[in-house]
Amino acid sequence: MTPTPLLAVEDLVVEYPVADGVFRAVDGVSFAVPPGGALGVVGESGCGKSTIARSIVRLLRPTRGRILLDGTDIAGLPERRLRPLRKRVQMVFQDPYGSLDPHLTAEEIVAEPLRLNGMRSGAARARRAAALIDQVGLPAGALQRRPAEFSGGQRQRIGIARALAGGPELLVCDEATSALDVSVQAQVLQLLRELQTEQGLAYIVISHNLGVVREISSEVVVMRAGRIIESGPTGTVLSAPADPYTRALRRAALDPTTMRGRKPRALVSAIAADQEPVAADQEPGATQ
Ligand SMILES: Nc1ncnc2c1ncn2[C@@H]1O[C@H](COP(=O)(O)OP(=O)(O)O)[C@@H](O)[C@H]1O
Ligand SMILES: [Mg+2]
């Protein structure tokens, strides 16, 4: 018997209300992530990746379908019953600056979810925050600094520390490294891989960047216009894409004209490291 997946998405449909009715952003998507596993979700801007992410962490309530967390369908659960489950699935956002409160210190940012999870002692929260900051590779001196005092990569580490605070089993990383330089991206991906090995964390890694997905996910789904058009082991899908769209996506990622804003040296080292060079970080009008 196959073990229960940690997360199973079944026939997910998400519609947004628009002026002339509804727009179906996600149209019948299904996939599963085993405990400690990593699934990549790849596809061009606007194909519905963030909508799936927001459904899984229940920032929005899907129109139809099931989202099974350890067998419990959370798709339609009311907030009261969702609350104890929320800490098990956490999200890491693309823009760590936008998602971190600029007025708070790193310690306060990381301690906040601890407080929400019922850790009453301020001293205990401070100890745990220090351990989390250390775990994501930041020095103890970082604790009393505010987001503006950190580099993009450091801010993303704080975002990861905050996501780890409640002891999640699954991290949903939505373009989590897309705003970072290639070398910093590689360091953050390395951290995510370490957390996977050391803590058995599972991931859903969402990216328009095939290289990022290849770095961390053993399985991948390729999306287009709200649907999954191809899926399977990452190596197979990316090295021998069966679908013409996946082939086009792969070609686009390799096209130097899509390397907007990237330094040639970064491109060269990305190629040297056999990392798929990536398309521009943020297409105009990209939503998160
Ligand atoms: N709140 C919303 N209202 C209406 N349409 C939306 C809303 N959010 C996203 N969309 C649309 O849904 C589609 C999928 O968006 P999104 O999930 O953000 O895609 P991705 O993350 O792959 O770029 C896009 O066409 C986007 O314009
Ligand atoms: Mg998005």
mmCIF file of C-alpha atoms and ligand atoms in Angstrom:
data_model
loop_
_atom_site.group_PDB
_atom_site.id
_atom_site.type_symbol
_atom_site.label_atom_id
_atom_site.label_comp_id
_atom_site.label_asym_id
_atom_site.label_seq_id
_atom_site.Cartn_x
_atom_site.Cartn_y
_atom_site.Cartn_z
ATOM 1 C CA MET A 1 0.000 0.000 0.000
ATOM 2 C CA THR A 2 1.318 3.451 -0.830
ATOM 3 C CA PRO A 3 1.680 5.713 2.208
ATOM 4 C CA THR A 4 -0.767 8.600 2.625
ATOM 5 C CA PRO A 5 0.623 11.653 0.841
ATOM 6 C CA LEU A 6 1.381 14.579 3.126
ATOM 7 C CA LEU A 7 -0.564 16.773 0.751
ATOM 8 C CA ALA A 8 -2.868 15.742 -2.067
ATOM 9 C CA VAL A 9 -4.583 18.243 -4.319
ATOM 10 C CA GLU A 10 -7.516 16.713 -6.151
ATOM 11 C CA ASP A 11 -9.318 18.318 -9.063
ATOM 12 C CA LEU A 12 -8.719 21.828 -7.747
ATOM 13 C CA VAL A 13 -10.728 24.596 -9.387
ATOM 14 C CA VAL A 14 -10.288 28.264 -8.457
ATOM 15 C CA GLU A 15 -12.362 31.002 -10.002
ATOM 16 C CA TYR A 16 -11.994 34.732 -9.431
ATOM 17 C CA PRO A 17 -14.977 37.037 -9.741
ATOM 18 C CA VAL A 18 -14.491 39.444 -12.647
ATOM 19 C CA ALA A 19 -16.678 42.100 -14.227
ATOM 20 C CA ASP A 20 -18.408 39.738 -16.632
ATOM 21 C CA GLY A 21 -18.701 36.683 -14.368
ATOM 22 C CA VAL A 22 -15.811 34.515 -13.193
ATOM 23 C CA PHE A 23 -12.322 33.828 -14.456
ATOM 24 C CA ARG A 24 -11.115 30.258 -13.943
ATOM 25 C CA ALA A 25 -7.459 30.619 -12.918
ATOM 26 C CA VAL A 26 -7.001 26.962 -11.899
ATOM 27 C CA ASP A 27 -8.915 24.323 -13.791
ATOM 28 C CA GLY A 28 -8.907 20.784 -12.429
ATOM 29 C CA VAL A 29 -5.389 20.422 -11.026
ATOM 30 C CA SER A 30 -4.314 17.290 -9.131
ATOM 31 C CA PHE A 31 -0.976 16.312 -7.602
ATOM 32 C CA ALA A 32 0.461 14.820 -4.432
ATOM 33 C CA VAL A 33 3.518 15.378 -2.244
ATOM 34 C CA PRO A 34 4.806 12.585 0.018
ATOM 35 C CA PRO A 35 6.184 13.396 3.487
ATOM 36 C CA GLY A 36 9.670 14.866 3.004
ATOM 37 C CA GLY A 37 9.195 15.021 -0.771
ATOM 38 C CA ALA A 38 9.591 17.947 -3.130
ATOM 39 C CA LEU A 39 7.327 18.832 -6.007
ATOM 40 C CA GLY A 40 8.099 21.555 -8.523
ATOM 41 C CA VAL A 41 5.348 23.563 -10.171
ATOM 42 C CA VAL A 42 6.543 25.340 -13.273
ATOM 43 C CA GLY A 43 4.853 27.466 -15.901
ATOM 44 C CA GLU A 44 4.829 30.934 -17.363
ATOM 45 C CA SER A 45 3.515 33.993 -15.564
ATOM 46 C CA GLY A 46 -0.265 33.964 -15.146
ATOM 47 C CA CYS A 47 -0.732 30.188 -15.484
ATOM 48 C CA GLY A 48 -2.141 29.865 -11.965
ATOM 49 C CA LYS A 49 0.863 28.902 -9.813
ATOM 50 C CA SER A 50 0.334 31.470 -7.055
ATOM 51 C CA THR A 51 -3.384 30.740 -7.021
ATOM 52 C CA ILE A 52 -2.567 27.110 -6.218
ATOM 53 C CA ALA A 53 -0.102 28.202 -3.516
ATOM 54 C CA ARG A 54 -2.651 30.525 -1.928
ATOM 55 C CA SER A 55 -5.242 27.758 -1.975
ATOM 56 C CA ILE A 56 -2.933 25.273 -0.256
ATOM 57 C CA VAL A 57 -2.119 27.674 2.594
ATOM 58 C CA ARG A 58 -5.772 28.713 2.506
ATOM 59 C CA LEU A 59 -5.185 32.404 1.903
ATOM 60 C CA LEU A 60 -8.098 31.807 -0.418
ATOM 61 C CA ARG A 61 -10.881 29.296 -0.509
ATOM 62 C CA PRO A 62 -10.950 27.246 -3.685
ATOM 63 C CA THR A 63 -14.105 27.045 -5.750
ATOM 64 C CA ARG A 64 -14.038 23.228 -6.001
ATOM 65 C CA GLY A 65 -11.842 20.242 -5.341
ATOM 66 C CA ARG A 66 -10.078 18.746 -2.375
ATOM 67 C CA ILE A 67 -6.852 19.667 -0.580
ATOM 68 C CA LEU A 68 -5.991 16.746 1.654
ATOM 69 C CA LEU A 69 -3.480 17.433 4.400
ATOM 70 C CA ASP A 70 -2.598 14.064 5.865
ATOM 71 C CA GLY A 71 -6.004 12.871 4.717
ATOM 72 C CA THR A 72 -8.019 15.828 6.084
ATOM 73 C CA ASP A 73 -9.736 17.928 3.434
ATOM 74 C CA ILE A 74 -8.845 21.535 4.249
ATOM 75 C CA ALA A 75 -10.286 23.069 1.053
ATOM 76 C CA GLY A 76 -13.500 24.224 2.657
ATOM 77 C CA LEU A 77 -12.656 24.124 6.366
ATOM 78 C CA PRO A 78 -13.847 27.128 8.371
ATOM 79 C CA GLU A 79 -11.108 29.236 9.997
ATOM 80 C CA ARG A 80 -11.810 27.830 13.451
ATOM 81 C CA ARG A 81 -10.996 24.292 12.345
ATOM 82 C CA LEU A 82 -8.213 25.417 10.021
ATOM 83 C CA ARG A 83 -6.337 27.252 12.743
ATOM 84 C CA PRO A 84 -4.601 24.254 14.379
ATOM 85 C CA LEU A 85 -3.570 22.952 10.947
ATOM 86 C CA ARG A 86 -2.121 26.209 9.613
ATOM 87 C CA LYS A 87 1.271 25.792 11.255
ATOM 88 C CA ARG A 88 1.806 22.505 9.413
ATOM 89 C CA VAL A 89 1.933 24.217 6.012
ATOM 90 C CA GLN A 90 3.779 27.494 5.623
ATOM 91 C CA MET A 91 4.531 29.735 2.698
ATOM 92 C CA VAL A 92 7.732 31.495 1.684
ATOM 93 C CA PHE A 93 7.001 34.453 -0.560
ATOM 94 C CA GLN A 94 8.885 35.917 -3.490
ATOM 95 C CA ASP A 95 9.473 39.332 -2.062
ATOM 96 C CA PRO A 96 10.927 39.026 1.416
ATOM 97 C CA TYR A 97 11.017 42.787 1.729
ATOM 98 C CA GLY A 98 7.351 43.239 1.005
ATOM 99 C CA SER A 99 6.379 40.359 3.288
ATOM 100 C CA LEU A 100 8.474 41.401 6.316
ATOM 101 C CA ASP A 101 7.212 44.224 8.545
ATOM 102 C CA PRO A 102 9.891 46.946 8.211
ATOM 103 C CA HIS A 103 9.289 48.187 11.778
ATOM 104 C CA LEU A 104 10.069 44.886 13.467
ATOM 105 C CA THR A 105 13.448 43.369 14.287
ATOM 106 C CA ALA A 106 14.331 39.953 12.887
ATOM 107 C CA GLU A 107 13.748 38.528 16.364
ATOM 108 C CA GLU A 108 10.255 40.019 16.551
ATOM 109 C CA ILE A 109 9.407 38.804 13.034
ATOM 110 C CA VAL A 110 10.413 35.250 13.848
ATOM 111 C CA ALA A 111 8.900 35.316 17.356
ATOM 112 C CA GLU A 112 5.466 36.494 16.191
ATOM 113 C CA PRO A 113 4.253 33.116 14.867
ATOM 114 C CA LEU A 114 5.570 31.512 18.071
ATOM 115 C CA ARG A 115 3.317 33.807 20.064
ATOM 116 C CA LEU A 116 0.383 33.016 17.789
ATOM 117 C CA ASN A 117 1.092 29.330 18.309
ATOM 118 C CA GLY A 118 0.709 29.806 22.044
ATOM 119 C CA MET A 119 4.302 30.147 23.248
ATOM 120 C CA ARG A 120 3.584 32.483 26.148
ATOM 121 C CA SER A 121 7.017 33.034 27.650
ATOM 122 C CA GLY A 122 8.893 35.925 26.046
ATOM 123 C CA ALA A 123 12.210 34.380 27.089
ATOM 124 C CA ALA A 124 11.279 31.073 25.457
ATOM 125 C CA ARG A 125 10.267 32.899 22.273
ATOM 126 C CA ALA A 126 13.571 34.799 22.225
ATOM 127 C CA ARG A 127 15.522 31.540 22.662
ATOM 128 C CA ARG A 128 13.596 29.822 19.889
ATOM 129 C CA ALA A 129 13.937 32.858 17.576
ATOM 130 C CA ALA A 130 17.714 32.823 18.147
ATOM 131 C CA ALA A 131 17.846 29.110 17.303
ATOM 132 C CA LEU A 132 15.831 29.666 14.120
ATOM 133 C CA ILE A 133 18.009 32.589 13.008
ATOM 134 C CA ASP A 134 21.058 30.386 13.551
ATOM 135 C CA GLN A 135 19.439 27.532 11.672
ATOM 136 C CA VAL A 136 18.998 29.645 8.532
ATOM 137 C CA GLY A 137 22.672 30.642 8.630
ATOM 138 C CA LEU A 138 22.430 34.191 9.984
ATOM 139 C CA PRO A 139 24.668 35.493 12.788
ATOM 140 C CA ALA A 140 23.216 36.205 16.249
ATOM 141 C CA GLY A 141 23.784 39.906 15.571
ATOM 142 C CA ALA A 142 20.977 39.726 13.011
ATOM 143 C CA LEU A 143 18.340 39.359 15.715
ATOM 144 C CA GLN A 144 18.130 43.035 16.603
ATOM 145 C CA ARG A 145 18.308 44.352 13.049
ATOM 146 C CA ARG A 146 15.385 45.414 10.857
ATOM 147 C CA PRO A 147 14.602 44.240 7.303
ATOM 148 C CA ALA A 148 16.126 47.298 5.591
ATOM 149 C CA GLU A 149 19.509 46.443 7.147
ATOM 150 C CA PHE A 150 19.696 43.087 5.350
ATOM 151 C CA SER A 151 20.521 42.038 1.811
ATOM 152 C CA GLY A 152 17.847 40.316 -0.302
ATOM 153 C CA GLY A 153 19.262 36.865 0.412
ATOM 154 C CA GLN A 154 19.428 37.549 4.152
ATOM 155 C CA ARG A 155 15.858 38.815 4.142
ATOM 156 C CA GLN A 156 14.755 35.640 2.435
ATOM 157 C CA ARG A 157 16.516 33.670 5.190
ATOM 158 C CA ILE A 158 14.478 35.595 7.761
ATOM 159 C CA GLY A 159 11.337 34.753 5.786
ATOM 160 C CA ILE A 160 12.348 31.096 5.903
ATOM 161 C CA ALA A 161 13.077 31.291 9.664
ATOM 162 C CA ARG A 162 9.605 32.750 10.195
ATOM 163 C CA ALA A 163 8.058 29.988 8.091
ATOM 164 C CA LEU A 164 9.947 27.375 10.144
ATOM 165 C CA ALA A 165 8.833 28.804 13.499
ATOM 166 C CA GLY A 166 5.739 26.657 13.916
ATOM 167 C CA GLY A 167 7.569 23.463 12.946
ATOM 168 C CA PRO A 168 5.894 22.963 9.553
ATOM 169 C CA GLU A 169 5.899 19.730 7.578
ATOM 170 C CA LEU A 170 5.466 21.444 4.229
ATOM 171 C CA LEU A 171 6.857 24.699 2.865
ATOM 172 C CA VAL A 172 5.214 26.243 -0.169
ATOM 173 C CA CYS A 173 7.897 28.374 -1.819
ATOM 174 C CA ASP A 174 6.299 30.709 -4.347
ATOM 175 C CA GLU A 175 9.090 32.133 -6.522
ATOM 176 C CA ALA A 176 11.034 32.257 -3.252
ATOM 177 C CA THR A 177 14.396 32.817 -4.904
ATOM 178 C CA SER A 178 13.289 34.645 -8.055
ATOM 179 C CA ALA A 179 14.178 38.126 -6.840
ATOM 180 C CA LEU A 180 17.729 37.084 -5.925
ATOM 181 C CA ASP A 181 20.968 37.039 -7.912
ATOM 182 C CA VAL A 182 21.920 33.641 -9.272
ATOM 183 C CA SER A 183 24.689 33.036 -6.696
ATOM 184 C CA VAL A 184 22.470 34.076 -3.772
ATOM 185 C CA GLN A 185 19.686 31.982 -5.239
ATOM 186 C CA ALA A 186 21.991 28.971 -5.155
ATOM 187 C CA GLN A 187 22.809 29.590 -1.470
ATOM 188 C CA VAL A 188 19.146 29.837 -0.483
ATOM 189 C CA LEU A 189 18.339 26.680 -2.449
ATOM 190 C CA GLN A 190 21.192 24.961 -0.626
ATOM 191 C CA LEU A 191 19.629 25.994 2.692
ATOM 192 C CA LEU A 192 16.257 24.608 1.599
ATOM 193 C CA ARG A 193 17.908 21.321 0.619
ATOM 194 C CA GLU A 194 19.657 21.092 3.989
ATOM 195 C CA LEU A 195 16.375 21.670 5.807
ATOM 196 C CA GLN A 196 14.811 18.927 3.713
ATOM 197 C CA THR A 197 17.528 16.437 4.639
ATOM 198 C CA GLU A 198 17.905 17.426 8.280
ATOM 199 C CA GLN A 199 14.272 17.912 9.204
ATOM 200 C CA GLY A 200 12.424 15.889 6.605
ATOM 201 C CA LEU A 201 10.632 19.000 5.403
ATOM 202 C CA ALA A 202 8.526 18.637 2.275
ATOM 203 C CA TYR A 203 8.341 21.321 -0.407
ATOM 204 C CA ILE A 204 6.223 22.642 -3.160
ATOM 205 C CA VAL A 205 8.621 24.768 -5.165
ATOM 206 C CA ILE A 206 6.862 27.125 -7.495
ATOM 207 C CA SER A 207 8.885 28.874 -10.150
ATOM 208 C CA HIS A 208 8.921 30.058 -13.704
ATOM 209 C CA ASN A 209 12.590 29.067 -13.512
ATOM 210 C CA LEU A 210 13.271 25.522 -14.626
ATOM 211 C CA GLY A 211 16.727 25.606 -13.043
ATOM 212 C CA VAL A 212 15.333 26.305 -9.587
ATOM 213 C CA VAL A 213 12.809 23.512 -9.922
ATOM 214 C CA ARG A 214 15.470 21.108 -11.107
ATOM 215 C CA GLU A 215 17.702 21.982 -8.146
ATOM 216 C CA ILE A 216 15.258 20.922 -5.503
ATOM 217 C CA SER A 217 12.327 18.889 -6.825
ATOM 218 C CA SER A 218 12.282 15.222 -7.655
ATOM 219 C CA GLU A 219 8.887 15.521 -9.353
ATOM 220 C CA VAL A 220 7.534 18.340 -11.450
ATOM 221 C CA VAL A 221 4.230 19.458 -12.901
ATOM 222 C CA VAL A 222 4.165 21.839 -15.839
ATOM 223 C CA MET A 223 1.209 24.195 -15.995
ATOM 224 C CA ARG A 224 -0.339 26.190 -18.739
ATOM 225 C CA ALA A 225 -3.443 28.355 -18.490
ATOM 226 C CA GLY A 226 -4.653 26.812 -15.236
ATOM 227 C CA ARG A 227 -4.058 23.183 -16.180
ATOM 228 C CA ILE A 228 -1.311 20.613 -15.759
ATOM 229 C CA ILE A 229 -0.053 19.701 -19.192
ATOM 230 C CA GLU A 230 2.857 17.476 -18.228
ATOM 231 C CA SER A 231 4.161 15.823 -15.069
ATOM 232 C CA GLY A 232 6.674 13.254 -13.897
ATOM 233 C CA PRO A 233 10.207 12.899 -12.525
ATOM 234 C CA THR A 234 11.985 16.253 -12.939
ATOM 235 C CA GLY A 235 14.915 14.830 -14.883
ATOM 236 C CA THR A 236 12.659 13.121 -17.393
ATOM 237 C CA VAL A 237 10.329 16.077 -17.937
ATOM 238 C CA LEU A 238 13.094 18.645 -18.241
ATOM 239 C CA SER A 239 15.571 16.643 -20.279
ATOM 240 C CA ALA A 240 13.029 15.124 -22.644
ATOM 241 C CA PRO A 241 9.895 17.255 -22.474
ATOM 242 C CA ALA A 242 7.072 15.478 -24.244
ATOM 243 C CA ASP A 243 4.828 18.486 -24.587
ATOM 244 C CA PRO A 244 5.629 21.189 -27.155
ATOM 245 C CA TYR A 245 4.810 23.839 -24.556
ATOM 246 C CA THR A 246 7.360 22.427 -22.101
ATOM 247 C CA ARG A 247 9.913 22.394 -24.904
ATOM 248 C CA ALA A 248 9.106 26.032 -25.659
ATOM 249 C CA LEU A 249 9.397 26.931 -21.972
ATOM 250 C CA ARG A 250 12.775 25.260 -21.873
ATOM 251 C CA ARG A 251 13.925 27.064 -25.023
ATOM 252 C CA ALA A 252 12.713 30.396 -23.637
ATOM 253 C CA ALA A 253 14.702 29.802 -20.469
ATOM 254 C CA LEU A 254 17.800 29.296 -22.601
ATOM 255 C CA ASP A 255 17.183 32.323 -24.813
ATOM 256 C CA PRO A 256 19.674 35.120 -23.990
ATOM 257 C CA THR A 257 17.104 37.760 -24.935
ATOM 258 C CA THR A 258 15.021 36.688 -21.927
ATOM 259 C CA MET A 259 17.963 37.189 -19.580
ATOM 260 C CA ARG A 260 16.914 40.743 -18.826
ATOM 261 C CA GLY A 261 18.832 42.304 -15.982
ATOM 262 C CA ARG A 262 21.276 39.457 -15.513
ATOM 263 C CA LYS A 263 25.017 40.012 -15.531
ATOM 264 C CA PRO A 264 26.837 38.018 -18.202
ATOM 265 C CA ARG A 265 29.121 36.501 -15.579
ATOM 266 C CA ALA A 266 26.180 35.202 -13.592
ATOM 267 C CA LEU A 267 24.818 33.689 -16.770
ATOM 268 C CA VAL A 268 28.139 32.057 -17.537
ATOM 269 C CA SER A 269 28.487 30.588 -14.053
ATOM 270 C CA ALA A 270 24.882 29.388 -14.127
ATOM 271 C CA ILE A 271 25.633 27.555 -17.338
ATOM 272 C CA ALA A 272 28.940 26.284 -15.974
ATOM 273 C CA ALA A 273 27.138 24.910 -12.931
ATOM 274 C CA ASP A 274 24.754 23.168 -15.323
ATOM 275 C CA GLN A 275 21.972 25.216 -13.915
ATOM 276 C CA GLU A 276 19.324 26.189 -16.366
ATOM 277 C CA PRO A 277 19.794 29.916 -17.008
ATOM 278 C CA VAL A 278 16.564 31.616 -16.257
ATOM 279 C CA ALA A 279 14.109 33.951 -17.856
ATOM 280 C CA ALA A 280 13.538 37.448 -16.490
ATOM 281 C CA ASP A 281 12.543 37.451 -12.846
ATOM 282 C CA GLN A 282 9.319 39.321 -13.129
ATOM 283 C CA GLU A 283 7.418 39.623 -16.291
ATOM 284 C CA PRO A 284 5.431 42.838 -16.617
ATOM 285 C CA GLY A 285 2.087 42.363 -14.943
ATOM 286 C CA ALA A 286 3.208 39.238 -13.109
ATOM 287 C CA THR A 287 1.028 38.591 -10.097
ATOM 288 C CA GLN A 288 2.129 36.921 -6.917
HETATM 289 N N1 LIG B 1 -7.715 38.415 -7.442
HETATM 290 C C1 LIG B 1 -7.788 38.120 -8.742
HETATM 291 N N2 LIG B 1 -8.859 38.487 -9.490
HETATM 292 C C2 LIG B 1 -8.936 38.173 -10.807
HETATM 293 N N3 LIG B 1 -7.989 37.499 -11.479
HETATM 294 C C3 LIG B 1 -6.897 37.116 -10.805
HETATM 295 C C4 LIG B 1 -6.730 37.401 -9.406
HETATM 296 N N4 LIG B 1 -5.537 36.894 -9.000
HETATM 297 C C5 LIG B 1 -4.992 36.326 -10.091
HETATM 298 N N5 LIG B 1 -5.786 36.443 -11.169
HETATM 299 C C6 LIG B 1 -5.542 35.929 -12.521
HETATM 300 O O1 LIG B 1 -5.455 34.520 -12.436
HETATM 301 C C7 LIG B 1 -4.434 34.026 -13.298
HETATM 302 C C8 LIG B 1 -3.433 33.225 -12.500
HETATM 303 O O2 LIG B 1 -2.726 34.113 -11.643
HETATM 304 P P1 LIG B 1 -1.554 33.596 -10.705
HETATM 305 O O3 LIG B 1 -2.052 32.430 -9.935
HETATM 306 O O4 LIG B 1 -1.034 34.739 -9.953
HETATM 307 O O5 LIG B 1 -0.487 33.082 -11.789
HETATM 308 P P2 LIG B 1 1.098 32.855 -11.647
HETATM 309 O O6 LIG B 1 1.449 32.801 -10.207
HETATM 310 O O7 LIG B 1 1.341 31.562 -12.382
HETATM 311 O O8 LIG B 1 1.754 34.000 -12.351
HETATM 312 C C9 LIG B 1 -3.850 35.237 -14.000
HETATM 313 O O9 LIG B 1 -4.484 35.378 -15.236
HETATM 314 C C10 LIG B 1 -4.197 36.391 -13.078
HETATM 315 O O10 LIG B 1 -4.332 37.588 -13.798
HETATM 316 MG MG MG B 2 2.871 33.912 -9.120
#
